[in-house]
XYZ file of C-alpha atoms in Angstrom:
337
model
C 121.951 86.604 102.481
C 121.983 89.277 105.527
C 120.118 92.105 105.178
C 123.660 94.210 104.381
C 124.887 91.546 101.490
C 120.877 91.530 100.117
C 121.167 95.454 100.051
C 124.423 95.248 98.645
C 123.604 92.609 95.874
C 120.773 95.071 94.986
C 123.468 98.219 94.743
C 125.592 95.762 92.462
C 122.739 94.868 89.909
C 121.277 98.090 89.370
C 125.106 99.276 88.431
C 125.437 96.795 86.618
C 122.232 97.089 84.706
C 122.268 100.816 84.357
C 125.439 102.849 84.077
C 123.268 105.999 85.359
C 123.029 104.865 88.802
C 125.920 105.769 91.129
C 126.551 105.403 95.051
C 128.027 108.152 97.115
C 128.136 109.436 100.962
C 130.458 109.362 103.552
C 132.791 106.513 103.565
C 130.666 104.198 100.921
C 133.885 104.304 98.380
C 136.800 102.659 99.182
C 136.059 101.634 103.146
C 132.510 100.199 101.979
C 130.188 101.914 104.495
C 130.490 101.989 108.249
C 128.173 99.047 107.908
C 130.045 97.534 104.977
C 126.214 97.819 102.520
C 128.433 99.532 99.580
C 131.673 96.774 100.091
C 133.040 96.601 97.030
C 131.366 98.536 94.852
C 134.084 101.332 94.431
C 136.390 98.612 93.147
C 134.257 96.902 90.873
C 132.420 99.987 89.440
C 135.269 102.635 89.411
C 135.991 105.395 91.088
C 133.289 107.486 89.587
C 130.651 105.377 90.296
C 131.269 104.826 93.790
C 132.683 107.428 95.760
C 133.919 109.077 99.027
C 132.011 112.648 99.869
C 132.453 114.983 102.726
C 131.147 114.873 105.960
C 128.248 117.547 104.332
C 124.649 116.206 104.177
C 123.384 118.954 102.586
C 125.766 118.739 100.407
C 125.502 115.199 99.365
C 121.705 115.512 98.890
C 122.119 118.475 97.278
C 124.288 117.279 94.850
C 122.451 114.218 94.411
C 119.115 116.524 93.317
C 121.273 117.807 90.884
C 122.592 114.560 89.681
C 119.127 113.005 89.411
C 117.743 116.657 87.466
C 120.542 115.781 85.005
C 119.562 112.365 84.104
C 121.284 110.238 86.620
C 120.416 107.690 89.105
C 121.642 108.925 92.421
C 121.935 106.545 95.427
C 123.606 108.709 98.574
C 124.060 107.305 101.650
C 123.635 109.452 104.810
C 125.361 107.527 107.475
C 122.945 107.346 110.201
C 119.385 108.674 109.684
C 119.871 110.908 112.962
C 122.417 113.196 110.824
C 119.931 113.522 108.000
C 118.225 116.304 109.351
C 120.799 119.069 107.559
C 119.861 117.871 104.507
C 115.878 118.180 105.274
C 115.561 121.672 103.319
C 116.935 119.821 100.243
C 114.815 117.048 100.851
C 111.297 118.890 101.108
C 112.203 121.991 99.155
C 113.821 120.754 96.139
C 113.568 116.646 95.878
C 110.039 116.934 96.444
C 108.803 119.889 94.831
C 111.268 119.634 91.882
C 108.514 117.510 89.427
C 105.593 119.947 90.496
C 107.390 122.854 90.167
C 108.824 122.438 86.646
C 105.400 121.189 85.362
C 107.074 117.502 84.861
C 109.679 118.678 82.871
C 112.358 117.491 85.795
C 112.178 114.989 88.436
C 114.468 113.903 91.278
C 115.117 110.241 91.005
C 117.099 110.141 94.288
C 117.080 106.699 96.178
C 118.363 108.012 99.931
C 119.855 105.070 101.979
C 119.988 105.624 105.753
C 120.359 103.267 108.822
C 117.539 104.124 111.215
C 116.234 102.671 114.592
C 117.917 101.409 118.128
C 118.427 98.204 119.682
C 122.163 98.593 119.280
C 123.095 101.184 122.308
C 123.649 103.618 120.536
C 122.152 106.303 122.309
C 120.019 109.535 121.688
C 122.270 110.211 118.028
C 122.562 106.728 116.471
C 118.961 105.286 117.243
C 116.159 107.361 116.159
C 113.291 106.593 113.901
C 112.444 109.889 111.783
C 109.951 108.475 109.168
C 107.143 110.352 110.541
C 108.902 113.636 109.229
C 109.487 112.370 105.640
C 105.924 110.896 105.408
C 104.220 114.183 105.870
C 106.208 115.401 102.670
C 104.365 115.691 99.890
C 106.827 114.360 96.798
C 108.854 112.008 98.668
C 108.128 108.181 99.358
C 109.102 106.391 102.411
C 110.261 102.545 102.276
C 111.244 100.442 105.315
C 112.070 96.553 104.426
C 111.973 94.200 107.538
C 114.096 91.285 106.360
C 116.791 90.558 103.053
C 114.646 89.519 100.479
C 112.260 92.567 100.845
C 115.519 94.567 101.610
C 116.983 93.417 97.687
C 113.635 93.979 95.844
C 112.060 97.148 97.396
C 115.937 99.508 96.918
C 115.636 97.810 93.478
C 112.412 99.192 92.724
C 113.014 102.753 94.685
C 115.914 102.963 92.315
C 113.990 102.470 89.446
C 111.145 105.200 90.388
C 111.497 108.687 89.378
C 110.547 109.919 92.214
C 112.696 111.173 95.271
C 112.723 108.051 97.985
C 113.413 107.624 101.525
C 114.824 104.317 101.951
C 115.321 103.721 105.743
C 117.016 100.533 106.741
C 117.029 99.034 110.463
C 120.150 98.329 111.410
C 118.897 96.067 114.375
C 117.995 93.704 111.899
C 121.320 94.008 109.461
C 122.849 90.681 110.689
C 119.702 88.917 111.954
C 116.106 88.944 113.321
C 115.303 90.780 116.045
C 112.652 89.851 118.470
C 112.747 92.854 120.927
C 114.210 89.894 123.652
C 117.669 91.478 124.366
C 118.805 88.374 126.590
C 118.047 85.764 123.785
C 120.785 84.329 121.659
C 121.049 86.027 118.923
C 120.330 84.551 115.206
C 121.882 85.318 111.722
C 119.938 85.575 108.967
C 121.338 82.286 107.897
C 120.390 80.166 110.670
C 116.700 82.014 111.351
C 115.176 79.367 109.259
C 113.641 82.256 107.542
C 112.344 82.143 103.721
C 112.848 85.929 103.198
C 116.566 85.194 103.853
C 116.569 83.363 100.636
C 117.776 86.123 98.694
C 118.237 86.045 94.519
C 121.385 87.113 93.064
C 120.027 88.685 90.200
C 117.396 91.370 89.322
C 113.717 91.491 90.955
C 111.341 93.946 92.409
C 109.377 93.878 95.742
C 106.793 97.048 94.546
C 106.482 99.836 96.190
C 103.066 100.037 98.259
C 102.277 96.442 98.576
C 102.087 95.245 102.323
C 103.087 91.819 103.002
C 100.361 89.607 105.506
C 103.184 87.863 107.693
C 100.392 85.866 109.454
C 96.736 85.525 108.529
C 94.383 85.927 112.088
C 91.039 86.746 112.723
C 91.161 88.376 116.607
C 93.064 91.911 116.044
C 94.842 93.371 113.201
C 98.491 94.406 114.062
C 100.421 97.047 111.782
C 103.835 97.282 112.004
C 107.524 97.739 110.005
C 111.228 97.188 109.981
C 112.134 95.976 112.928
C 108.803 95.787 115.093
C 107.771 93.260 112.554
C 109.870 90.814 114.433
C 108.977 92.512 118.045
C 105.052 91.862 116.669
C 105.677 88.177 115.843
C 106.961 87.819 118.944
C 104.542 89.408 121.028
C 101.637 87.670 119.181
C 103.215 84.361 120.303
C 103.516 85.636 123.651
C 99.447 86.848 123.927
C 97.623 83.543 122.690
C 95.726 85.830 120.491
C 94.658 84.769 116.752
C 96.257 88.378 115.212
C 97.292 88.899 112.036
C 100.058 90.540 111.369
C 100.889 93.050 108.217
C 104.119 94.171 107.366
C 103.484 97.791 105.408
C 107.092 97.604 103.657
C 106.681 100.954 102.917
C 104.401 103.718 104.688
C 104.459 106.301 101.059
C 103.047 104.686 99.363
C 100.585 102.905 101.901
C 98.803 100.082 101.014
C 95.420 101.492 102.613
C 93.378 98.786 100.518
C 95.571 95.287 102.808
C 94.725 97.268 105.881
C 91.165 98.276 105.310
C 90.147 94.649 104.356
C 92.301 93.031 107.707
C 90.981 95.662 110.251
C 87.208 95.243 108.764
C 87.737 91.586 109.660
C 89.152 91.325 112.848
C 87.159 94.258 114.501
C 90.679 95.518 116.267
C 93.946 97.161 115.637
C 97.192 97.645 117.307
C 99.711 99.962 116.028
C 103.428 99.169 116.727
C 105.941 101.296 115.879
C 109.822 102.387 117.738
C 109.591 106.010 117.040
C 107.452 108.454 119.605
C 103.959 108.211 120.113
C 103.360 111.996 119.793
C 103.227 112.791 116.311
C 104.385 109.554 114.821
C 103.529 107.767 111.702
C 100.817 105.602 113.989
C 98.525 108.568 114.751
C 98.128 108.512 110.735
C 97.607 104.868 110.563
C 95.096 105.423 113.218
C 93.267 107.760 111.762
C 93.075 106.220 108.499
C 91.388 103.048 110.068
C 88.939 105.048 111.990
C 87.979 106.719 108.857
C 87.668 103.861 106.863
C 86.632 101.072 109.690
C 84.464 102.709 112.256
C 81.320 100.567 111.574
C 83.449 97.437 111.873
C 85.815 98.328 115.033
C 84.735 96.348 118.357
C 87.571 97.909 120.728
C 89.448 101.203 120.726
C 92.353 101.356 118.310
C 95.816 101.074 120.498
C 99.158 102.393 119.898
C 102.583 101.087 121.070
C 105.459 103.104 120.412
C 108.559 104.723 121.757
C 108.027 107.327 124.805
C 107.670 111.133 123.971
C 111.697 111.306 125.004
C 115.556 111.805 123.754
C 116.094 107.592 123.066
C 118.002 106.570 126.620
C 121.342 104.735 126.515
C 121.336 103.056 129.885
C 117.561 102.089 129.929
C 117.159 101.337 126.450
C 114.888 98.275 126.727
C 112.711 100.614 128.804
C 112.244 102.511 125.762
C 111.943 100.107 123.611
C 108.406 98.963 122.380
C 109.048 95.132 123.052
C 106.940 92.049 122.861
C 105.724 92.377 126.379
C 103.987 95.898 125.902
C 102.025 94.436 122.394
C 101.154 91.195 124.526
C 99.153 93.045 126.816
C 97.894 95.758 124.302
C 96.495 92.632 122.111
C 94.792 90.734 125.178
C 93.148 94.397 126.261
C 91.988 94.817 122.639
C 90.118 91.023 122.466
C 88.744 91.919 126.413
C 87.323 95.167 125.642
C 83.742 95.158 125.938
């Protein structure tokens, strides 16, 4: 499967299983999503299940709270993660608080599906990375799958948590990998040769806060997600350097223990992320590994991210953190002395 049929597949069993969980958002029903993730579902589920809503992302989110306070299993869709910022109040004042503030008695279990991330030209309002901002929130958890099969298991498994999630998918890699190369022929998922695009049709669960080691090394530790998981393979290649690679899945929960034990080995780390540098989720990540590393660390701790700017349209592969800029952040890391 593609990452939109393994996301879909996972929309179709949990309906199946559960006749609590519903899709909703803005053209999910009977056109199947602008990216075609909810095809489908409308006519196999009904028209209750799977619906059309406004163009209103408070609203939807809103709603979906108080579907999820009533017992249901909300899944809304907000079209592109740039337009979820209207719905942010809902988000941190009522999703997240909503357990906490009624002493347990209600929770939120809201699983909300956005597209997020460039690499498709599509400018300053189609390709920005706003994790950071949900990660600070205390309540919600933030999930970010890199390829199908992780794609399938971890909605699966936000769907099945009580607890308000943030499930951000990059569209760069819908159709295929991604290898921050913009003049390479492009691969589907089908012909990367790829085991995580073998893709179960039925139910299983990738759990929430387990990173994934994508390849074992002993020179630097690199952290990365969604898409730059690709962008890191391909830098590594690119440096000559023995790094191993770690693929957080999801950044709330984070698997502190998987990163802890990799960065105490290798000595280094090299962050890699597509949203900004100032304030993004890296300057956490860093943070945590100074705190729990510093005896072990034999080079600075680098960063590669987006630039501290609206994301260009005509000099997008400027912007973008590609294999290039993590070739020569790795080879600085192992020449530091």
């Amino acid at each position: 499967m593609n990452m939109i049929q393994a996301l879909n597949s996972a929309l179709d069993v949990m309906m199946e299983r559960d006749p609590d969980v519903l899709v909703f958002g803005e053209d999910v029903g009977y056109f199947g999503g602008v990216f075609r993730v909810t095809e489908g579902l409308q006519k196999k589920h009904g028209l209750t299940r799977c619906f059309d809503a406004p163009l209103t992302e408070g609203g939807i989110i809103g709603a979906a709270i108080g579907m999820g306070a009533y017992g249901l299993k909300p899944v809304p869709e907000i079209q592109f993660a740039d337009y979820i910022l209207p719905a942010y109040d809902q988000l941190v004042s009522e999703a997240a608080r909503l357990r906490y503030r009624s002493n347990g008695e209600f929770c939120a279990p809201v699983t909300v599906r956005t597209p997020y991330g460039g690499g498709i030209f599509g400018g300053q309002t189609h390709s920005q990375s706003p994790e950071a901002i949900f990660a600070h929130v205390t309540g919600l958890k933030t999930v970010i799958p890199s390829n199908p099969y992780d794609a399938k298991g971890l909605l699966i498994a936000s769907i099945e948590c009580d607890d308000p999630v943030i499930f951000l998918e990059p569209k760069r890699l819908y159709n295929g990998p991604f290898y921050g190369r913009p003049d390479e022929e492009l691969k589907t998922w089908d012909k990367s040769g790829l085991a995580s695009a073998d893709v179960p049709t039925g139910h299983y669960e990738v759990p929430l806060g387990r990173a994934s080691i994508v390849r074992e090394g002993s020179e630097v530790t690199v952290l990365a997600y969604g898409t730059m998981v690709h962008v890191a393979e391909a830098g590594i290649r690119d440096s000559g350097v023995d790094a191993e690679l770690i693929d957080l899945r999801s950044i709330v929960p984070l698997d502190i223990d998987a990163i802890t034990a990799s960065v105490r080995k290798t000595g280094r780390c090299v962050i890699l992320h597509e949203a900004s540098r100032f304030g993004g989720f890296g300057g956490e990540l860093s943070a945590l590994v100074q705190e729990r590393c510093f005896d072990h660390l034999r080079s600075p701790i680098q960063r590669i991210a987006g630039y501290d700017m609206p994301y260009p349209h005509a000099f997008e592969w400027d912007y973008f953190p590609g294999p290039i800029r993590l070739a020569e952040a790795l080879q600085s890391a192992v020449e530091y002395r």
